[in-house]
XYZ file of C-alpha atoms in Angstrom:
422
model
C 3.033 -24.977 35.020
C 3.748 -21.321 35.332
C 7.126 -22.159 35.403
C 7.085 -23.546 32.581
C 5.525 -21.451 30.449
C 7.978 -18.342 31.864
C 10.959 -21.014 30.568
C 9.123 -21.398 27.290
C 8.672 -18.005 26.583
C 12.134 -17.098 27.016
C 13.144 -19.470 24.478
C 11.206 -18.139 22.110
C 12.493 -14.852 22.482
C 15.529 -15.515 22.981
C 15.189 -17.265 19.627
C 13.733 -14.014 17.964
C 16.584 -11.568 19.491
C 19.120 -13.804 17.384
C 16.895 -13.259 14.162
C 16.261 -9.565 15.257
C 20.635 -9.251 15.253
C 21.030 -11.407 12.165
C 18.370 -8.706 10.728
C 19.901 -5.393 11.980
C 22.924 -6.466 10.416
C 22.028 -6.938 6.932
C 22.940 -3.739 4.551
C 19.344 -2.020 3.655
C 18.496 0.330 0.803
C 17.109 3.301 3.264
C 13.697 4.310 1.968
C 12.929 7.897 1.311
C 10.186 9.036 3.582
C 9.389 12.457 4.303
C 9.747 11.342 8.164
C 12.590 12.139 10.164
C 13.361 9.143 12.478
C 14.931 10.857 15.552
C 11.883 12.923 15.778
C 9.503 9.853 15.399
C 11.589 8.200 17.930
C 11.454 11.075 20.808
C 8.080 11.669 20.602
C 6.143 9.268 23.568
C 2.982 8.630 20.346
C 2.930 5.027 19.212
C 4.827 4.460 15.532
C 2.686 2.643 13.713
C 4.138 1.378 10.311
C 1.336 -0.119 8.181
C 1.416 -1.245 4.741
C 0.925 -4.298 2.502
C 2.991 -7.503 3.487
C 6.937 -7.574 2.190
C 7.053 -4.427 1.105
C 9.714 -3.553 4.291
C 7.729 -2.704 7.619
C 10.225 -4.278 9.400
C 13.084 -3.234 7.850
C 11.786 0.137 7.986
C 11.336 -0.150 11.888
C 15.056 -2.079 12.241
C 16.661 0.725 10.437
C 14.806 3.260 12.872
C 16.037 1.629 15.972
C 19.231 0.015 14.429
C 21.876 2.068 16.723
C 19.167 1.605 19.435
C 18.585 -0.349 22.648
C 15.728 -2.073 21.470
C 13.501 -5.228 22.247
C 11.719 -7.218 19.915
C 8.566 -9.576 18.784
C 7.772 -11.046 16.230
C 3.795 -11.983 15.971
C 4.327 -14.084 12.452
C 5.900 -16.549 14.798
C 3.144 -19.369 15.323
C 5.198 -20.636 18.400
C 4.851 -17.290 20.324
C 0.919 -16.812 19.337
C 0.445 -20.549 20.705
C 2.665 -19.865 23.803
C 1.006 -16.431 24.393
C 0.968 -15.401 27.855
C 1.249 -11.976 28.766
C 3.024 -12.006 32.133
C 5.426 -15.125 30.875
C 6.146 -12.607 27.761
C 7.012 -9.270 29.878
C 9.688 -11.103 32.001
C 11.355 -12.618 29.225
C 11.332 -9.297 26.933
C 12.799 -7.681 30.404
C 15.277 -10.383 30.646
C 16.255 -10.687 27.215
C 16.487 -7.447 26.791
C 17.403 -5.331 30.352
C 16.136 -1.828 30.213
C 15.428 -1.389 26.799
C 14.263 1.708 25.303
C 12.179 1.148 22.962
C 9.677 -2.087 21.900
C 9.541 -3.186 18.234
C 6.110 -5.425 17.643
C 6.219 -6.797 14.249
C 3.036 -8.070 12.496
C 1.271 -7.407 15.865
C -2.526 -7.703 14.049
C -1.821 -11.748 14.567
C -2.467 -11.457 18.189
C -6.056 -12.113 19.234
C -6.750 -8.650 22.062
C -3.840 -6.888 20.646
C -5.024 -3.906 21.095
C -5.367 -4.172 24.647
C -2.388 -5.097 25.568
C -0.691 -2.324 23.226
C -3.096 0.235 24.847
C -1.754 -1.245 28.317
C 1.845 -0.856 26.714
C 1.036 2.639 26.054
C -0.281 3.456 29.358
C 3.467 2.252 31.209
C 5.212 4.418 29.467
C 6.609 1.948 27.040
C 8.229 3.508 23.657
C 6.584 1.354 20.913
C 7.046 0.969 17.524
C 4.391 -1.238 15.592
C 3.757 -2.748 12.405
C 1.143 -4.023 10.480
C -0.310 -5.175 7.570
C -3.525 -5.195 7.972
C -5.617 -1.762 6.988
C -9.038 -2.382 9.359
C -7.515 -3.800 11.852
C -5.392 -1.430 12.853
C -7.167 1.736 11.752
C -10.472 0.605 13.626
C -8.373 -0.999 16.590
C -6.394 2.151 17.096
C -8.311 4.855 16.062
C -10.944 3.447 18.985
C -8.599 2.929 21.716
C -5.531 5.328 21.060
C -6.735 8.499 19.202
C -4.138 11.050 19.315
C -1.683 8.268 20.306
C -0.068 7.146 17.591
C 1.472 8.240 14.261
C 1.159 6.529 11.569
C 3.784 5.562 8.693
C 2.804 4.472 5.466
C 4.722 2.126 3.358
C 4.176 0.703 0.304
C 6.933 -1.073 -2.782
C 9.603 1.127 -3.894
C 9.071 4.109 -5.867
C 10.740 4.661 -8.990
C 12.632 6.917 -7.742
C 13.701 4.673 -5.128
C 14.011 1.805 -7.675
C 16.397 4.186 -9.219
C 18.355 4.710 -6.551
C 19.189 0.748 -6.092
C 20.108 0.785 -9.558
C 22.591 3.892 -8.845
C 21.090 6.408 -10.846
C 19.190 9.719 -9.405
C 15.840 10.457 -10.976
C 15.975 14.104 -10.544
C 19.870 14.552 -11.879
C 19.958 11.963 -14.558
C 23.242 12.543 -17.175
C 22.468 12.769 -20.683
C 24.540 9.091 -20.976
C 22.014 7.973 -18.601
C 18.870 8.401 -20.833
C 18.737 4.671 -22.622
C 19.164 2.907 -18.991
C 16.738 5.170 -17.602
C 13.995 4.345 -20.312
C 14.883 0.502 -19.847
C 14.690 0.871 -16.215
C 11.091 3.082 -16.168
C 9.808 0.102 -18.806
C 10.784 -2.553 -16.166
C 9.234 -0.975 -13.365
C 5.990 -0.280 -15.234
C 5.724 -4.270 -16.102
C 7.080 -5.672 -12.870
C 6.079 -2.895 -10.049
C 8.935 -2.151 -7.213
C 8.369 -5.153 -4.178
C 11.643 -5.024 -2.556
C 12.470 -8.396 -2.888
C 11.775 -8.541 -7.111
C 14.266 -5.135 -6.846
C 16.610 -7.234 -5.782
C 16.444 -10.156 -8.069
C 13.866 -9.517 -11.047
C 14.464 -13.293 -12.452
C 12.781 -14.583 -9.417
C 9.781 -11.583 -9.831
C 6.518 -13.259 -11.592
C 6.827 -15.953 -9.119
C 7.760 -14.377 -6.163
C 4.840 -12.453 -6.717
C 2.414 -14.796 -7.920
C 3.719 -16.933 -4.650
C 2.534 -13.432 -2.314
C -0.595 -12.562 -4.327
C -1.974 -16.223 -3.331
C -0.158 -15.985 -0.036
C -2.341 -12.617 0.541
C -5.686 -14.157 -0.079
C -5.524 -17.281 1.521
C -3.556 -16.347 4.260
C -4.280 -12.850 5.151
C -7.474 -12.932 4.109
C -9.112 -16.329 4.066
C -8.037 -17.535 7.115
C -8.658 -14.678 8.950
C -11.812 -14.189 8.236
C -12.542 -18.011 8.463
C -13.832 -17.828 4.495
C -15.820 -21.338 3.927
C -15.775 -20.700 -0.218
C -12.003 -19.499 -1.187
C -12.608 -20.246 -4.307
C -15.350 -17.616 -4.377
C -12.917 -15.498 -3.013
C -9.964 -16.070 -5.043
C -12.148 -15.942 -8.178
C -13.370 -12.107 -7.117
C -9.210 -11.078 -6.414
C -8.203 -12.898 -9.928
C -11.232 -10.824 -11.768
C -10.362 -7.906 -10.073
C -6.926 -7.418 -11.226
C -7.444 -8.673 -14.224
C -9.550 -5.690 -14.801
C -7.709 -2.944 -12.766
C -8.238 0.108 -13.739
C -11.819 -0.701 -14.424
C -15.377 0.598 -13.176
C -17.519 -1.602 -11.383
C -20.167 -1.795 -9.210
C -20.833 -5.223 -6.412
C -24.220 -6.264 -8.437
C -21.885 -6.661 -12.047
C -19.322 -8.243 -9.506
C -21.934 -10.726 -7.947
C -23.557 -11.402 -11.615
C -20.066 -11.591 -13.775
C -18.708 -14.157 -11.770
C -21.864 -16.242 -10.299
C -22.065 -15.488 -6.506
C -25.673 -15.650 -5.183
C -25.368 -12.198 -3.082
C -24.474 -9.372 -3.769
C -23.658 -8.704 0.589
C -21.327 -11.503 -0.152
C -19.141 -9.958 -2.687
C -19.381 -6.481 -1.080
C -18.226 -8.430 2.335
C -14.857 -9.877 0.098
C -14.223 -6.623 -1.595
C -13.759 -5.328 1.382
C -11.832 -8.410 2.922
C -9.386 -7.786 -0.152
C -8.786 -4.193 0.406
C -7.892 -4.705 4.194
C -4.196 -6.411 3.343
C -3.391 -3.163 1.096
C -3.904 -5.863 -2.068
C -6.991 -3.725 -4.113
C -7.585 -0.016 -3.500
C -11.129 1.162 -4.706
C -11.376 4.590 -6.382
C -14.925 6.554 -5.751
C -16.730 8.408 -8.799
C -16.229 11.893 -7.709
C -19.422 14.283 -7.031
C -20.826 16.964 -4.795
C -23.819 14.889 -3.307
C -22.490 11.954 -0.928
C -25.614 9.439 -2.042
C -25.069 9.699 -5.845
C -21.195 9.224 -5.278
C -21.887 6.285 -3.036
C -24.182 4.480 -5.581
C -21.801 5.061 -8.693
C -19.570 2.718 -10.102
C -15.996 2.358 -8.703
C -12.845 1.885 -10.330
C -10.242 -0.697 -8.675
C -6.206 -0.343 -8.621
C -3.935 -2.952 -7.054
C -1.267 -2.400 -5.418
C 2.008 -3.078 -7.263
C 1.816 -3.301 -10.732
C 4.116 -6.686 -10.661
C 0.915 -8.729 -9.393
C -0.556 -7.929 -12.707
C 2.212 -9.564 -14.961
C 2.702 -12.204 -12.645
C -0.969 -12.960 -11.992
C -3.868 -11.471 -14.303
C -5.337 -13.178 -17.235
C -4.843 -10.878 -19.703
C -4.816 -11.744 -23.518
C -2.434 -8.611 -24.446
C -0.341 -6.375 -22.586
C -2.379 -3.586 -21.690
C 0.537 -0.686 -21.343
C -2.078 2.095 -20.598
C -3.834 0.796 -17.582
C 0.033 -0.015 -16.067
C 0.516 3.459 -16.523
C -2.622 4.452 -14.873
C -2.150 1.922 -11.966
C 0.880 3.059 -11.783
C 0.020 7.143 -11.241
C -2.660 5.977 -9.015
C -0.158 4.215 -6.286
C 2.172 7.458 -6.698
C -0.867 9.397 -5.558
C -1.461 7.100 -2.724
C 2.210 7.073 -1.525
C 1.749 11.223 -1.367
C -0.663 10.527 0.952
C -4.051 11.109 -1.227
C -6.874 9.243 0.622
C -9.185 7.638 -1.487
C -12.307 8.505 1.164
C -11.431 12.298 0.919
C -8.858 13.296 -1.430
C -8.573 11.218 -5.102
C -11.454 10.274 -7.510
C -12.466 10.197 -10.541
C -14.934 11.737 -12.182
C -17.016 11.426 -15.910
C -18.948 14.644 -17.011
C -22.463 14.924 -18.197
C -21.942 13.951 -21.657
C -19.560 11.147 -19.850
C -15.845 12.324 -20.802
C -13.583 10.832 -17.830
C -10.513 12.358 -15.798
C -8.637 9.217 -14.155
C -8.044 11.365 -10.957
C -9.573 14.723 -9.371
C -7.076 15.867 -6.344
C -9.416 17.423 -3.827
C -7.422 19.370 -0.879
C -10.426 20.097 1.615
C -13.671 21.206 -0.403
C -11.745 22.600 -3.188
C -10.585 20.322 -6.510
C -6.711 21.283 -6.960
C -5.885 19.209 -10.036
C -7.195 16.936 -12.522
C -4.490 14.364 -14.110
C -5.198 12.400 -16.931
C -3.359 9.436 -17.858
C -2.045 8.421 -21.588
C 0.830 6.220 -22.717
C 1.240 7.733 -25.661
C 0.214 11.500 -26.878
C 2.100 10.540 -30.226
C -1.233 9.599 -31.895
C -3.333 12.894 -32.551
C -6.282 10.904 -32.096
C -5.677 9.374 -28.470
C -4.000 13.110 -28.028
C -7.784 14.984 -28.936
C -9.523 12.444 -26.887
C -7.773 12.757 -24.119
C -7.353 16.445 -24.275
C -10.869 17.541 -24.406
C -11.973 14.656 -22.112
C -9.573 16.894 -19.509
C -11.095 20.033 -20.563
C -15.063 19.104 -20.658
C -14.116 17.639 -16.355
C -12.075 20.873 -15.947
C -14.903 22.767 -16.684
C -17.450 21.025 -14.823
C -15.229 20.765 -11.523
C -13.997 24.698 -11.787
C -10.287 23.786 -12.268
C -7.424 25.099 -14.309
C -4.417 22.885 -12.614
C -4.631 20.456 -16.032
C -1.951 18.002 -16.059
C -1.506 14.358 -18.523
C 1.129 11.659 -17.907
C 2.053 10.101 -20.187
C 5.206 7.493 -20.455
C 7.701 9.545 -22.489
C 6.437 12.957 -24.106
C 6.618 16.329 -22.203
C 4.917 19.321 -23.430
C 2.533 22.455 -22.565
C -0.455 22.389 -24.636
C -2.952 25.246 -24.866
C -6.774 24.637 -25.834
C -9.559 26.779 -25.480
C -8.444 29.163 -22.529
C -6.925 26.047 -20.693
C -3.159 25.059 -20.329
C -2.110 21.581 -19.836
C 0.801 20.352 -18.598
C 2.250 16.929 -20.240
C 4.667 15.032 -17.904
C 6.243 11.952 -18.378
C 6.118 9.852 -15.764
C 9.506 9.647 -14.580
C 9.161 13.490 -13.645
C 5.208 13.700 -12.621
């Protein structure tokens, strides 16, 4: 028996190494972190690349260890979660791969105790590099059993400016010839968001991503949670981006949409935000019980699952501007517990985001398509002003999809970026 599970095993990663070579070889666009990969690598702290699913983890981890001697697992195999035995799985990985250096675990939140073993891992010495795509999980998992153990990478779709780059052109030094592809190129990211695989073929993007989006919540998050009513479930994550952008609160949820409890739909928001899908943005004030009871506004996480997926009867270019601002902030690593809000005043004018840095609120940005209209302009401009004056802060900035300008009002100067430069 043990025998044969050992001869198993080895199969099966023997199986993987020839998908982890056919992988490494494959020409990547690199991704432009702020991390530099020989440091990550020397250091003996766990790399933990997290993220939503298909947005490139893995090839973010293959490109790390590419020119390195490196084992490898993949945990979205169903034949090595059914054939899971740890001993059986350390003497293949050792004969498979003789002294490697380092240990890549892909998609390692599929393995019932993994966070066990990995701590075990850990504790040998082992070199690991992990990733995940599953937010609870692996914060809770890790933050209980390796504090101070691990660093963690973020990854999320392309950026524009990265979605530039696989189109050849370089945000920050565009040519004057440049300006018409540019302003096609910034309209087609706004619509259809920057999921690697859509970059590289955008015929195949509203149902590639319609394909993932259902893939997400009955895969990811269904089945792991063992969800008797999906359709419950799936009926909260298609209302939900087909309002992003929007305040709400679990009660309007629960009564909008017919759920009997309101602990229900509060369990399946949060369900929805652990695969990266929905982010929820707080209402931004001093006292921790009033922000906790006020409405919250939800973003998702590429703007591409909105064309592809949400019933809306027009296209609502504003709030795909605003979603999109909102995942910019979230790739600079604003945290939506401590860092980014929102916040309405006391005669309820609204800033989209308040940028705290500690205690202290460092910037307000407000969000407009288009500043061309005076009246959207004055709306929008003393909306910013009444919040600035509220929250004590001159750091005023709107972006909007094309016009630049400085604007001064009433003792306050506001910056006006266009998005392809905020």
């Amino acid at each position: 028996m043990l025998q044969t599970k050992r001869k198993t095993m080895l199969t099966i990663i023997t199986n993987q190494k020839k998908e982890r070579d056919v992988l490494v070889a494959r020409p990547y666009l690199s991704r432009r972190t702020p991390y530099d990969t020989d440091a990550l690598l020397s250091c003996p702290q766990i790399k933990l690349i997290t993220g939503p699913r298909r947005t490139g983890k893995s090839t973010e981890a293959i490109l790390m260890l590419k020119n390195k001697n490196f084992a490898y697992l993949n945990f979205d195999d169903g034949q090595l979660l059914s054939a899971w035995d740890e001993n059986a799985v350390w003497q293949a990985l050792q004969q498979v791969y003789p002294a490697f250096d380092y240990l890549l675990l892909d998609e390692v939140q599929n393995l019932d105790g993994w966070d066990l073993w990995v701590s075990k891992l850990y504790r040998n010495g082992i070199n690991l590099v992990i990733t995940g795509s599953n937010a609870k999980l692996l914060s809770s998992e890790m933050a209980t059993l390796l504090t101070g153990r691990y660093i963690q990478v973020s990854m999320l779709p392309f950026s524009i400016d990265e979605f530039f780059a696989w189109h050849h052109l370089e945000l920050k030094q565009l040519a004057p010839e440049q300006t018409a592809q540019a302003e096609a190129l910034q309209a087609d990211y706004l619509r259809n968001g920057g999921y690697p695989e859509t970059v590289i073929s955008r015929n195949i993007a509203q149902s590639y991503l319609s394909t993932l989006f259902d893939s997400i919540v009955w895969k990811d998050t269904a089945k792991r949670h063992r969800v008797r009513n999906v359709s419950d479930l799936n009926d909260l994550a298609m209302y939900m981006l087909s309002n992003f952008c929007n305040p709400f609160s679990a009660t309007d949820l629960a009564s909008d949409l017919g759920f009997s409890s309101v602990a229900t739909t509060k369990k399946y928001m949060e369900y929805l935000r652990e695969p990266y899908l929905f982010y929820y943005l707080p209402r931004y004030n001093n006292k921790l019980k009033l922000m906790a009871k006020a409405p919250q506004k939800v973003y998702v996480v590429d703007n591409g699952f909105v064309t592809a997926k949400a019933f809306n009867l027009g296209e609502n270019l504003g709030r795909l501007l605003e979603n999109m601002v909102f995942v910019e902030l979230i790739r600079r690593g604003y945290d939506t517990e401590k860092s980014l809000f929102y916040y309405r005043s006391r005669n309820d004018k609204e800033v989209d985001f308040v940028v705290r840095s500690g205690h202290v609120v460092e910037r307000l940005v407000q969000v407009c398509y288009d500043m061309t209209s005076a009246k959207a302009a004055k709306r929008e401009i003393n909306s910013l002003i009444e919040c600035a004056g509220e929250l004590k802060c001159n750091n005023l900035c709107i972006v909007t999809m094309g016009e630049e300008c400085v604007i001064e009002e009433r003792g306050h100067t506001i910056n006006v970026i266009p998005f392809i430069k905020f």
